[in-house]
Amino acid sequence: MRPHRMLLWFVLLPSLLATSATTVRAQWQIDGGPVCTAENNQVNPRVVSDGAGGTIITWQDLRDGNAPDIYAQHVLASGEVDPAWPADGRALCAVAGSQQTNPEIVSDGAGGAIVTWQDARGNVGFDIYAQHVLASGAVDPAWPANGRALCTAANDQFYPQLVGDGAGGAIVTWNDVRADSPNYDIYAQHVLASGAVDPVWPVDGRALCLAENDQGGPRIASDGAGGAIVTWYDGRGSNYHIYAQHVLVTGTVDELWPVDGVAVCTAPLIQLDPAIVTDGSGGAIITWKDSRAATGFDIYAQRVLASGTVDPLWPVDGQALCTAGSPQGVPQIVTDGSGGAIVAWHDQRGFDLDIYAQHVLASGGVDPAWPADGTGVCTAASHQSYVQIVADGNGGMIATWQDVRSGTSVDVYAQHALASGVLDPAWPTDGKALCQAGNQQDTPYIIGDGAGGAIVSWSDARVGNFDIYASRVYASGGVADVPAPRAAAGLRLLAPYPSPSQGEPVTIDFDLPSRAHASAEVFDAAGRRVRSLMPDGEVSAGRQILRWDGRNEQLRRVPAGIYLVLIRAGGEVAARRMVVLE
């Protein structure tokens, strides 16, 4: 057990027992906890909720030193790796000597998950496979060992995406070059909860688009009725544009929609990198990057109705979400819960890449409460990129990204944007650091924790090879261990900021539900009291603001390390961790 965790329980145990609080086995760690540290490299993690505050993570894995396989692991809401699952993960596909790559994951609705990937086991091109891992950690015995083949047509099928069918199965879409020409088409297939390919769907999948030239980058969203809406970038004309198609749960393409898809945007020049989310009414909102202005890529969005038509209330060829100078790219999208969506992207309107976001309403208008061209989620020094987002359940979103502001490593950060378009004031400016370990942490993926926060997983090279790590960030902006238990009366200690601190004072905010005796102290990692910030005395109800200047009782600056601020008030206790740098 790490010293700071020993400190947490050493200091809090008497108070926790006095208040009859429930002990939580806290395993979330500063800089993230290891999910898989097997030999060689583990990369490309993807995450999905387990429905109980934890997550199932899948990745491609080179532990055998030969070719990548597909593994998965379950992390509980407490941060513990599920002891019922194998250490370093359950093998979902480990066919010797062949490549399995680019996994994607969706919940099975029962605490397990369905994972799909592209698979070269025949050494004649990539095919599409899927596997079902149960909540128990076992591979579903009804499914074939090493996965169910969804498509083994000629040539290559690759970059699968999937969505749940609402009945324990999934619909999977992919890029397909089975035709004699080298052009890419769009196909989809339905795998049932039983592990069988849906017999009413065509063998090797339903063609969603067979138009001329290339169709690529498919993304998928549920239609709310067991089927799916798929979007892609499409080269059937002289440039790439954005199209979409609706496939029903019966395996047929919706006859109300145009053959080969509805044109979402055919503006001049190029539109690429679509992302999609359901609109909650059988249709979808789609976003993309757009070069119609010929000055770099901007961010646009459009709504497609369940009828297969573009929403006439929205502008033709899409609503502009950001047309700031310099390029914007790789947009991501989540629902706002009210028929609209929040879109985030990386943005080079300054010299470096930053993270911005915008809110588009169900009506097609840009939310006037949000800044024109988007809220700056993170505008810290150097580059922030590879943004991923999740809805917070209250009309806002939590974003994560990889960040090189330190100048010495690639780290992982997160930030919370409220439904109002402002950044959560309880979170640090420019984001909360989830991992600042050495070397490189990249490709973070995010899911909600069911309580207004999120769980993030990434590929981590802190010890040389890439491993899989994860961290949880709470709605309050706090990270690492599960918050200290407290009575229902409501003592609330916010995350100290800034943390890490490098010479600047740390602000410590806490809320009292009623007037009470309260005290505040700082402890070091050995459990020694460093400083009394507030001697025991009667304090009024409401927000209390303290500041610690990083000095001990003798007013000497404390050494770099991990410190704990402890608040006792009215028989309750709360604690938060702080990091001090040189």
Coordinates of C-alpha atoms in Angstrom, one line a residue:
M1 CA 0.0 0.0 0.0
R2 CA 1.3 3.4 -0.9
P3 CA 2.3 5.8 1.9
H4 CA -0.4 8.3 1.0
R5 CA -3.1 5.7 1.1
M6 CA -1.8 4.5 4.5
L7 CA -2.0 8.0 5.7
L8 CA -5.6 8.4 4.5
W9 CA -6.8 5.5 6.7
F10 CA -4.4 6.2 9.6
V11 CA -5.8 9.7 9.9
L12 CA -9.4 9.1 9.0
L13 CA -10.2 5.8 10.7
P14 CA -11.1 7.1 14.2
S15 CA -13.4 9.7 12.8
L16 CA -14.9 7.3 10.3
L17 CA -15.7 4.8 13.0
A18 CA -17.2 7.5 15.2
T19 CA -19.6 8.5 12.4
S20 CA -20.4 4.9 11.4
A21 CA -19.3 5.6 7.8
T22 CA -18.9 2.6 5.5
T23 CA -15.3 1.7 4.6
V24 CA -14.6 1.7 0.9
R25 CA -11.7 -0.3 -0.6
A26 CA -10.2 2.5 -2.5
Q27 CA -7.8 1.5 -5.3
W28 CA -7.8 4.4 -7.6
Q29 CA -4.2 5.8 -7.7
I30 CA -2.5 9.1 -8.5
D31 CA -1.3 8.9 -12.1
G32 CA -3.7 6.0 -12.7
G33 CA -3.8 2.4 -11.7
P34 CA -2.4 -0.5 -13.8
V35 CA -5.0 -2.5 -15.7
C36 CA -2.5 -4.6 -17.7
T37 CA 1.3 -4.7 -17.3
A38 CA 2.0 -7.9 -19.3
E39 CA 5.1 -8.3 -21.4
N40 CA 5.6 -6.2 -24.5
N41 CA 3.1 -3.6 -25.7
Q42 CA -0.6 -3.1 -25.0
V43 CA -2.2 -0.3 -27.0
N44 CA -5.4 1.1 -28.4
P45 CA -7.7 0.8 -25.3
R46 CA -11.4 1.2 -25.6
V47 CA -13.8 1.5 -22.6
V48 CA -17.5 0.8 -21.8
S49 CA -19.5 1.1 -18.7
D50 CA -20.2 -2.0 -16.7
G51 CA -23.5 -0.5 -15.5
A52 CA -22.3 -0.4 -11.9
G53 CA -19.9 2.5 -11.8
G54 CA -16.9 0.6 -13.2
T55 CA -15.6 -0.2 -16.7
I56 CA -14.6 -3.0 -19.0
I57 CA -11.5 -2.1 -21.1
T58 CA -10.4 -3.9 -24.2
W59 CA -7.1 -3.4 -26.1
Q60 CA -4.7 -5.0 -28.6
D61 CA -2.0 -7.0 -26.9
L62 CA 1.5 -8.1 -28.0
R63 CA 2.4 -10.1 -24.9
D64 CA 3.2 -13.2 -27.0
G65 CA 5.8 -11.2 -28.9
N66 CA 4.5 -12.4 -32.2
A67 CA 1.3 -10.7 -33.4
P68 CA -1.3 -8.6 -31.6
D69 CA -4.2 -10.4 -29.8
I70 CA -7.4 -9.0 -28.2
Y71 CA -7.8 -8.8 -24.4
A72 CA -10.2 -7.3 -21.9
Q73 CA -10.2 -6.4 -18.2
H74 CA -12.9 -5.3 -15.7
V75 CA -12.2 -2.4 -13.3
L76 CA -14.6 -2.1 -10.5
A77 CA -16.1 1.3 -9.3
S78 CA -13.7 1.1 -6.4
G79 CA -10.7 1.1 -8.8
E80 CA -9.9 -2.5 -8.1
V81 CA -9.2 -4.8 -11.0
D82 CA -12.0 -7.4 -10.7
P83 CA -10.4 -10.4 -8.8
A84 CA -12.8 -12.8 -10.7
W85 CA -11.1 -11.9 -14.0
P86 CA -7.5 -13.1 -14.9
A87 CA -4.6 -10.9 -13.9
D88 CA -3.6 -8.8 -16.9
G89 CA -6.9 -9.5 -18.6
R90 CA -9.1 -12.1 -20.3
A91 CA -8.0 -13.2 -23.8
L92 CA -10.9 -12.7 -26.2
C93 CA -8.9 -13.8 -29.3
A94 CA -5.4 -15.2 -29.3
V95 CA -5.0 -17.0 -32.6
A96 CA -1.3 -17.7 -32.9
G97 CA 0.7 -16.0 -35.7
S98 CA -2.1 -13.7 -37.0
Q99 CA -3.0 -10.1 -36.3
Q100 CA -6.1 -8.9 -34.4
T101 CA -6.2 -5.1 -34.2
N102 CA -8.4 -2.1 -33.8
P103 CA -10.8 -3.4 -31.1
E104 CA -14.1 -1.6 -30.3
I105 CA -16.5 -2.3 -27.5
V106 CA -20.1 -2.0 -26.4
S107 CA -22.1 -3.0 -23.4
D108 CA -24.2 -6.2 -23.5
G109 CA -26.6 -4.6 -21.0
A110 CA -25.9 -7.3 -18.4
G111 CA -22.5 -6.2 -17.0
G112 CA -20.5 -7.8 -19.8
A113 CA -19.4 -6.5 -23.2
I114 CA -19.2 -7.3 -26.9
V115 CA -15.9 -6.6 -28.6
T116 CA -15.3 -6.4 -32.3
W117 CA -12.0 -6.2 -34.3
Q118 CA -10.3 -6.7 -37.6
D119 CA -8.7 -10.1 -37.9
A120 CA -6.0 -11.5 -40.3
R121 CA -6.1 -15.1 -39.1
G122 CA -6.4 -16.5 -42.7
N123 CA -3.5 -14.4 -43.9
V124 CA -5.5 -13.4 -47.0
G125 CA -6.7 -10.1 -45.7
F126 CA -8.5 -8.6 -42.8
D127 CA -12.0 -10.0 -41.7
I128 CA -14.4 -8.8 -39.0
Y129 CA -14.9 -10.8 -35.8
A130 CA -16.6 -10.3 -32.5
Q131 CA -16.5 -11.9 -29.0
H132 CA -18.7 -11.7 -25.9
V133 CA -17.1 -11.5 -22.5
L134 CA -19.5 -12.0 -19.5
A135 CA -19.6 -10.0 -16.3
S136 CA -18.0 -12.9 -14.6
G137 CA -14.9 -12.5 -16.7
A138 CA -15.5 -15.7 -18.7
V139 CA -15.8 -15.7 -22.5
D140 CA -19.4 -16.6 -23.3
P141 CA -19.4 -20.4 -24.0
A142 CA -22.2 -20.0 -26.5
W143 CA -19.8 -18.0 -28.7
P144 CA -16.9 -19.6 -30.7
A145 CA -13.5 -19.6 -29.1
N146 CA -11.5 -16.7 -30.5
G147 CA -14.6 -15.0 -31.7
R148 CA -17.6 -15.1 -34.1
A149 CA -16.8 -14.3 -37.8
L150 CA -19.1 -11.5 -38.9
C151 CA -17.6 -11.1 -42.4
T152 CA -15.0 -13.2 -44.2
A153 CA -15.6 -11.9 -47.7
A154 CA -12.8 -11.5 -50.2
N155 CA -10.1 -8.9 -49.7
D156 CA -10.1 -6.6 -46.7
Q157 CA -12.7 -5.5 -44.2
F158 CA -11.3 -3.2 -41.5
Y159 CA -11.9 -0.4 -39.0
P160 CA -15.1 -1.9 -37.4
Q161 CA -17.5 0.2 -35.3
L162 CA -20.4 -1.1 -33.3
V163 CA -23.5 -0.2 -31.3
G164 CA -25.7 -2.3 -29.0
D165 CA -29.0 -3.6 -30.4
G166 CA -30.8 -3.2 -27.1
A167 CA -31.3 -7.0 -26.8
G168 CA -27.8 -8.1 -25.8
G169 CA -26.4 -8.2 -29.3
A170 CA -24.7 -5.6 -31.5
I171 CA -24.7 -4.1 -35.0
V172 CA -21.2 -3.8 -36.5
T173 CA -20.2 -1.6 -39.5
W174 CA -16.9 -1.5 -41.3
N175 CA -15.0 -0.4 -44.5
D176 CA -15.1 -3.1 -47.1
V177 CA -13.1 -3.7 -50.3
R178 CA -14.6 -7.1 -51.4
A179 CA -15.4 -5.8 -54.9
D180 CA -12.9 -6.3 -57.6
S181 CA -12.1 -2.6 -57.7
P182 CA -9.9 -1.2 -54.9
N183 CA -12.6 1.2 -53.7
Y184 CA -14.0 1.1 -50.2
D185 CA -17.7 0.5 -49.5
I186 CA -19.7 0.4 -46.3
Y187 CA -21.3 -2.8 -44.9
A188 CA -22.9 -3.8 -41.6
Q189 CA -23.8 -7.1 -39.8
H190 CA -25.9 -8.0 -36.8
V191 CA -24.6 -10.5 -34.2
L192 CA -27.2 -11.8 -31.7
A193 CA -26.8 -12.2 -28.0
S194 CA -26.6 -15.9 -28.6
G195 CA -23.4 -15.5 -30.6
A196 CA -25.1 -16.3 -33.9
V197 CA -25.0 -14.0 -36.9
D198 CA -28.6 -12.9 -37.4
P199 CA -29.9 -15.3 -40.1
V200 CA -32.2 -12.6 -41.6
W201 CA -29.2 -10.5 -42.5
P202 CA -27.1 -11.4 -45.6
V203 CA -24.1 -13.6 -45.1
D204 CA -21.0 -11.3 -44.8
G205 CA -23.1 -8.3 -44.1
R206 CA -25.6 -5.8 -45.6
A207 CA -24.3 -3.3 -48.1
L208 CA -25.1 0.2 -46.9
C209 CA -23.3 2.1 -49.7
L210 CA -21.9 0.8 -53.0
A211 CA -21.5 4.1 -54.7
E212 CA -18.5 4.9 -56.9
N213 CA -15.1 5.7 -55.5
D214 CA -14.3 5.5 -51.8
Q215 CA -16.5 5.6 -48.8
G216 CA -14.6 5.6 -45.5
G217 CA -14.5 6.2 -41.8
P218 CA -17.9 4.8 -40.8
R219 CA -19.4 5.8 -37.5
I220 CA -22.5 4.3 -36.0
A221 CA -25.4 5.3 -33.6
S222 CA -28.5 3.5 -32.4
D223 CA -31.8 4.3 -34.0
G224 CA -33.5 3.4 -30.7
A225 CA -35.4 0.5 -32.3
G226 CA -32.7 -2.2 -32.6
G227 CA -31.3 -0.8 -35.8
A228 CA -28.6 1.8 -36.5
I229 CA -27.7 4.9 -38.4
V230 CA -24.2 4.9 -40.0
T231 CA -22.4 7.9 -41.4
W232 CA -19.2 8.1 -43.4
Y233 CA -17.1 10.4 -45.7
D234 CA -17.9 9.7 -49.3
G235 CA -15.9 10.3 -52.5
R236 CA -18.6 9.6 -55.1
G237 CA -18.2 13.1 -56.5
S238 CA -15.1 15.1 -57.2
N239 CA -14.5 15.6 -53.4
Y240 CA -15.2 13.9 -50.1
H241 CA -18.6 14.7 -48.6
I242 CA -20.7 13.3 -45.7
Y243 CA -23.4 10.7 -46.2
A244 CA -25.5 8.5 -43.9
Q245 CA -27.7 5.4 -44.1
H246 CA -30.3 3.7 -41.9
V247 CA -30.2 -0.1 -41.4
L248 CA -33.2 -1.7 -39.7
V249 CA -33.0 -4.5 -37.1
T250 CA -34.5 -6.8 -39.8
G251 CA -31.3 -6.3 -41.9
T252 CA -32.8 -4.2 -44.6
V253 CA -31.9 -0.7 -45.5
D254 CA -34.7 1.7 -44.6
E255 CA -36.8 2.1 -47.8
L256 CA -37.5 5.7 -46.8
W257 CA -33.8 6.6 -47.1
P258 CA -32.0 7.1 -50.5
V259 CA -30.1 4.1 -52.0
D260 CA -26.5 4.5 -51.0
G261 CA -27.3 7.0 -48.3
V262 CA -28.7 10.5 -47.7
A263 CA -26.4 13.4 -48.5
V264 CA -25.7 15.1 -45.2
C265 CA -23.3 17.7 -46.6
T266 CA -22.1 18.2 -50.2
A267 CA -20.7 21.7 -49.7
P268 CA -17.7 22.7 -51.8
L269 CA -14.3 21.2 -51.3
I270 CA -13.8 18.4 -48.6
Q271 CA -15.7 17.2 -45.6
L272 CA -14.0 14.4 -43.5
D273 CA -13.9 12.7 -40.0
P274 CA -17.6 12.4 -39.3
A275 CA -18.9 11.5 -35.8
I276 CA -22.5 10.7 -34.9
V277 CA -24.9 10.6 -31.9
T278 CA -28.6 9.7 -31.6
D279 CA -31.0 12.6 -31.4
G280 CA -33.4 10.6 -29.2
S281 CA -36.1 10.6 -31.8
G282 CA -35.0 8.0 -34.3
G283 CA -32.6 10.3 -36.1
A284 CA -29.0 11.5 -35.5
I285 CA -26.8 14.5 -35.3
I286 CA -23.6 14.2 -37.3
T287 CA -20.5 16.4 -37.0
W288 CA -17.4 16.7 -39.3
K289 CA -14.5 18.8 -40.3
D290 CA -15.1 21.0 -43.3
S291 CA -12.9 22.9 -45.7
R292 CA -15.6 24.8 -47.7
A293 CA -14.0 28.1 -46.7
A294 CA -10.7 27.1 -48.4
T295 CA -8.8 28.5 -45.4
G296 CA -8.4 25.3 -43.4
F297 CA -10.9 22.9 -41.8
D298 CA -13.8 24.2 -39.7
I299 CA -16.4 22.3 -37.6
Y300 CA -20.0 21.8 -38.8
A301 CA -22.9 19.6 -37.8
Q302 CA -26.2 18.5 -39.3
R303 CA -29.3 16.6 -38.2
V304 CA -30.8 13.7 -40.1
L305 CA -34.4 12.8 -39.2
A306 CA -35.8 9.3 -38.8
S307 CA -37.6 9.8 -42.2
G308 CA -34.2 9.9 -44.0
T309 CA -34.3 13.6 -44.7
V310 CA -32.0 16.4 -43.5
D311 CA -33.9 18.5 -40.9
P312 CA -35.3 21.5 -42.8
L313 CA -34.9 23.7 -39.7
W314 CA -31.1 23.3 -39.9
P315 CA -29.0 25.1 -42.5
V316 CA -28.4 23.4 -45.8
D317 CA -25.0 21.6 -45.6
G318 CA -24.9 22.0 -41.9
Q319 CA -24.6 24.4 -39.0
A320 CA -21.2 26.0 -38.5
L321 CA -20.0 25.4 -35.0
C322 CA -16.6 26.9 -35.4
T323 CA -15.1 28.9 -38.3
A324 CA -12.2 30.4 -36.4
G325 CA -8.9 30.9 -38.2
S326 CA -6.5 28.0 -38.7
P327 CA -7.6 24.4 -38.8
Q328 CA -9.9 22.6 -36.5
G329 CA -10.1 18.8 -36.6
V330 CA -11.2 15.4 -35.4
P331 CA -14.5 16.3 -33.8
Q332 CA -16.2 14.2 -31.2
I333 CA -19.9 14.3 -30.3
V334 CA -22.2 13.5 -27.3
T335 CA -25.9 14.0 -26.7
D336 CA -27.0 16.9 -24.5
G337 CA -30.0 14.9 -23.4
S338 CA -32.4 17.3 -25.0
G339 CA -32.2 16.5 -28.6
G340 CA -29.1 18.5 -29.3
A341 CA -25.4 17.7 -29.0
I342 CA -22.1 18.9 -27.7
V343 CA -19.1 18.7 -30.1
A344 CA -15.4 18.9 -29.1
W345 CA -12.4 19.1 -31.3
H346 CA -8.7 20.1 -31.4
D347 CA -8.1 23.6 -32.6
Q348 CA -5.1 25.5 -33.9
R349 CA -6.4 29.0 -33.9
G350 CA -3.4 29.8 -31.8
F351 CA 0.1 28.5 -32.6
D352 CA -0.5 25.2 -30.7
L353 CA -3.3 22.7 -30.7
D354 CA -5.9 23.4 -28.0
I355 CA -9.3 21.8 -27.1
Y356 CA -12.6 23.6 -27.8
A357 CA -16.2 22.6 -27.7
Q358 CA -19.6 23.9 -28.9
H359 CA -23.3 23.2 -28.2
V360 CA -25.8 22.8 -31.0
L361 CA -29.5 22.8 -30.1
A362 CA -32.1 20.4 -31.4
S363 CA -33.5 23.4 -33.3
G364 CA -30.2 23.6 -35.3
G365 CA -29.1 26.8 -33.7
V366 CA -25.8 27.3 -31.8
D367 CA -26.5 27.8 -28.2
P368 CA -26.3 31.6 -27.6
A369 CA -25.0 31.0 -24.1
W370 CA -21.8 29.4 -25.4
P371 CA -19.1 31.6 -26.9
A372 CA -19.0 32.0 -30.7
D373 CA -16.6 29.5 -32.2
G374 CA -16.7 27.4 -29.0
T375 CA -15.6 27.3 -25.4
G376 CA -11.9 26.9 -24.8
V377 CA -11.8 23.7 -22.8
C378 CA -8.0 23.8 -22.6
T379 CA -5.7 26.5 -24.0
A380 CA -2.6 25.5 -22.0
A381 CA 0.9 25.8 -23.5
S382 CA 2.0 23.4 -26.2
H383 CA -0.2 20.8 -27.8
Q384 CA -3.4 19.2 -26.6
S385 CA -4.9 16.6 -28.9
Y386 CA -6.8 13.3 -29.3
V387 CA -9.8 14.7 -27.4
Q388 CA -12.5 12.2 -26.3
I389 CA -15.8 13.2 -24.6
V390 CA -18.7 11.8 -22.6
A391 CA -22.0 13.4 -21.5
D392 CA -22.1 14.4 -17.8
G393 CA -25.8 13.6 -17.5
N394 CA -26.7 17.2 -16.8
G395 CA -26.4 18.7 -20.3
G396 CA -22.7 19.2 -20.1
M397 CA -19.7 17.0 -21.0
I398 CA -16.4 15.8 -19.6
A399 CA -13.4 15.8 -22.1
T400 CA -10.1 14.0 -21.9
W401 CA -7.0 14.4 -24.1
Q402 CA -3.3 13.8 -24.4
D403 CA -1.3 16.9 -23.4
V404 CA 2.4 17.9 -23.8
R405 CA 2.4 21.1 -21.7
S406 CA 5.1 19.7 -19.5
G407 CA 7.5 19.7 -22.4
T408 CA 9.0 16.4 -21.1
S409 CA 6.2 13.8 -21.5
V410 CA 2.8 13.2 -23.0
D411 CA 0.3 13.3 -20.1
V412 CA -3.5 12.8 -19.7
Y413 CA -5.8 15.6 -18.6
A414 CA -9.6 16.1 -18.3
Q415 CA -12.0 19.0 -18.0
H416 CA -15.7 19.5 -17.3
A417 CA -17.8 21.9 -19.4
L418 CA -21.2 22.7 -17.9
A419 CA -24.5 22.9 -19.8
S420 CA -24.2 26.7 -19.6
G421 CA -21.0 26.7 -21.7
V422 CA -18.7 27.7 -18.9
L423 CA -16.0 25.5 -17.5
D424 CA -16.8 24.0 -14.1
P425 CA -15.2 26.3 -11.5
A426 CA -14.5 23.4 -9.2
W427 CA -12.1 22.0 -11.8
P428 CA -8.6 23.5 -12.4
T429 CA -8.2 26.0 -15.3
D430 CA -6.9 24.1 -18.4
G431 CA -8.0 20.8 -16.9
K432 CA -7.3 18.2 -14.2
A433 CA -4.2 16.1 -14.5
L434 CA -5.1 12.4 -14.5
C435 CA -1.6 11.2 -15.2
Q436 CA 1.7 13.0 -15.2
A437 CA 3.9 9.9 -15.0
G438 CA 7.1 9.8 -17.0
N439 CA 7.4 9.1 -20.7
Q440 CA 4.3 8.8 -22.9
Q441 CA 0.6 8.4 -22.1
D442 CA -1.6 8.5 -25.1
T443 CA -4.9 7.5 -26.8
P444 CA -7.1 8.1 -23.7
Y445 CA -10.7 6.9 -23.9
I446 CA -13.5 7.9 -21.6
I447 CA -16.9 6.7 -20.2
G448 CA -19.2 8.1 -17.5
D449 CA -19.0 6.7 -14.0
G450 CA -22.8 7.1 -13.5
A451 CA -22.3 9.8 -10.8
G452 CA -21.4 12.8 -12.9
G453 CA -17.7 11.9 -13.2
A454 CA -15.8 9.7 -15.6
I455 CA -13.3 6.9 -16.0
V456 CA -10.5 7.3 -18.4
S457 CA -8.1 4.6 -19.7
W458 CA -5.0 5.1 -21.8
S459 CA -1.8 3.4 -23.1
D460 CA 1.1 4.1 -20.8
A461 CA 4.9 3.8 -21.4
R462 CA 6.0 5.0 -17.9
V463 CA 8.2 1.9 -17.5
G464 CA 9.3 1.4 -21.2
N465 CA 6.8 -0.7 -23.0
F466 CA 3.2 0.4 -23.3
D467 CA 0.8 -0.9 -20.6
I468 CA -2.9 -0.1 -19.9
Y469 CA -3.8 2.2 -17.1
A470 CA -7.0 3.9 -15.9
S471 CA -8.1 6.7 -13.6
R472 CA -11.3 8.1 -12.3
V473 CA -12.2 11.8 -12.1
Y474 CA -15.1 12.7 -9.9
A475 CA -17.9 15.3 -10.6
S476 CA -16.1 17.5 -8.1
G477 CA -12.9 17.4 -10.2
G478 CA -11.0 15.2 -7.7
V479 CA -9.0 12.2 -8.8
A480 CA -7.3 9.2 -7.4
D481 CA -8.8 7.5 -4.3
V482 CA -12.5 7.0 -3.7
P483 CA -13.6 10.1 -1.7
A484 CA -13.5 9.7 2.0
P485 CA -16.9 8.5 3.4
R486 CA -18.9 11.1 5.2
A487 CA -22.3 11.4 6.9
A488 CA -25.3 12.4 4.8
A489 CA -25.4 15.8 6.5
G490 CA -23.3 17.2 3.7
L491 CA -19.8 18.4 4.6
R492 CA -18.3 18.9 1.2
L493 CA -14.6 19.4 0.5
L494 CA -13.8 20.4 -3.1
A495 CA -10.6 19.5 -4.8
P496 CA -7.7 21.8 -3.8
Y497 CA -6.3 23.9 -6.7
P498 CA -3.9 24.2 -8.2
S499 CA -2.7 20.7 -7.6
P500 CA 0.1 20.1 -8.5
S501 CA 1.3 23.3 -7.0
Q502 CA 4.7 24.8 -7.8
G503 CA 5.2 27.7 -5.4
E504 CA 1.7 29.2 -5.7
P505 CA -0.8 29.1 -2.8
V506 CA -3.3 26.2 -2.8
T507 CA -6.9 27.2 -2.4
I508 CA -9.0 24.9 -0.3
D509 CA -12.8 25.3 -0.5
F510 CA -15.3 23.4 1.7
D511 CA -19.1 23.8 2.3
L512 CA -20.8 23.5 5.7
P513 CA -24.6 22.7 5.6
S514 CA -25.0 24.4 9.0
R515 CA -23.0 26.3 11.6
A516 CA -20.6 23.9 13.3
H517 CA -17.2 23.5 15.0
A518 CA -14.6 22.9 12.3
S519 CA -10.9 22.6 11.9
A520 CA -8.5 22.2 9.0
E521 CA -5.0 20.6 9.0
V522 CA -2.4 19.6 6.5
F523 CA -0.5 16.3 6.9
D524 CA 2.5 14.9 5.1
A525 CA 2.8 11.4 3.5
A526 CA 4.2 10.0 6.8
G527 CA 1.1 11.1 8.7
R528 CA 2.8 14.0 10.5
R529 CA 0.9 17.2 10.9
V530 CA 2.5 19.9 8.8
R531 CA 0.3 23.0 9.4
S532 CA -3.0 24.0 11.0
L533 CA -4.9 26.1 8.5
M534 CA -7.9 26.7 10.8
P535 CA -7.9 25.9 14.6
D536 CA -11.0 24.3 16.0
G537 CA -13.7 26.9 16.4
E538 CA -17.3 27.7 15.4
V539 CA -17.8 28.4 11.7
S540 CA -20.8 29.7 9.9
A541 CA -22.7 27.7 7.3
G542 CA -21.9 28.0 3.7
R543 CA -18.7 28.1 1.5
Q544 CA -15.4 28.4 3.4
I545 CA -12.2 29.3 1.6
L546 CA -8.8 28.6 3.0
R547 CA -5.3 29.0 1.4
W548 CA -2.1 27.1 2.1
D549 CA 1.1 28.8 1.2
G550 CA 3.0 25.5 1.0
R551 CA 4.8 26.2 4.3
N552 CA 4.9 24.3 7.6
E553 CA 4.2 25.7 11.1
Q554 CA 7.7 27.2 11.2
L555 CA 6.9 29.0 7.9
R556 CA 9.5 27.0 6.0
R557 CA 8.5 25.8 2.5
V558 CA 7.7 22.1 2.5
P559 CA 9.5 19.7 0.3
A560 CA 7.9 18.3 -2.9
G561 CA 5.6 15.5 -2.3
I562 CA 2.0 14.4 -1.5
Y563 CA 0.1 16.1 1.2
L564 CA -3.4 15.7 2.7
V565 CA -5.8 18.4 3.8
L566 CA -8.2 17.1 6.5
I567 CA -11.4 18.9 7.5
R568 CA -13.3 18.0 10.6
A569 CA -16.7 19.7 11.1
G570 CA -19.7 18.8 13.2
G571 CA -18.7 15.2 13.7
E572 CA -17.9 14.6 10.0
V573 CA -14.6 14.4 8.3
A574 CA -13.4 14.9 4.7
A575 CA -10.0 14.7 3.1
R576 CA -8.4 15.7 -0.2
R577 CA -4.9 15.1 -1.6
M578 CA -2.6 17.8 -2.8
V579 CA 0.7 17.5 -4.8
V580 CA 3.5 20.0 -4.3
L581 CA 6.3 20.3 -6.9
E582 CA 9.8 21.7 -6.5

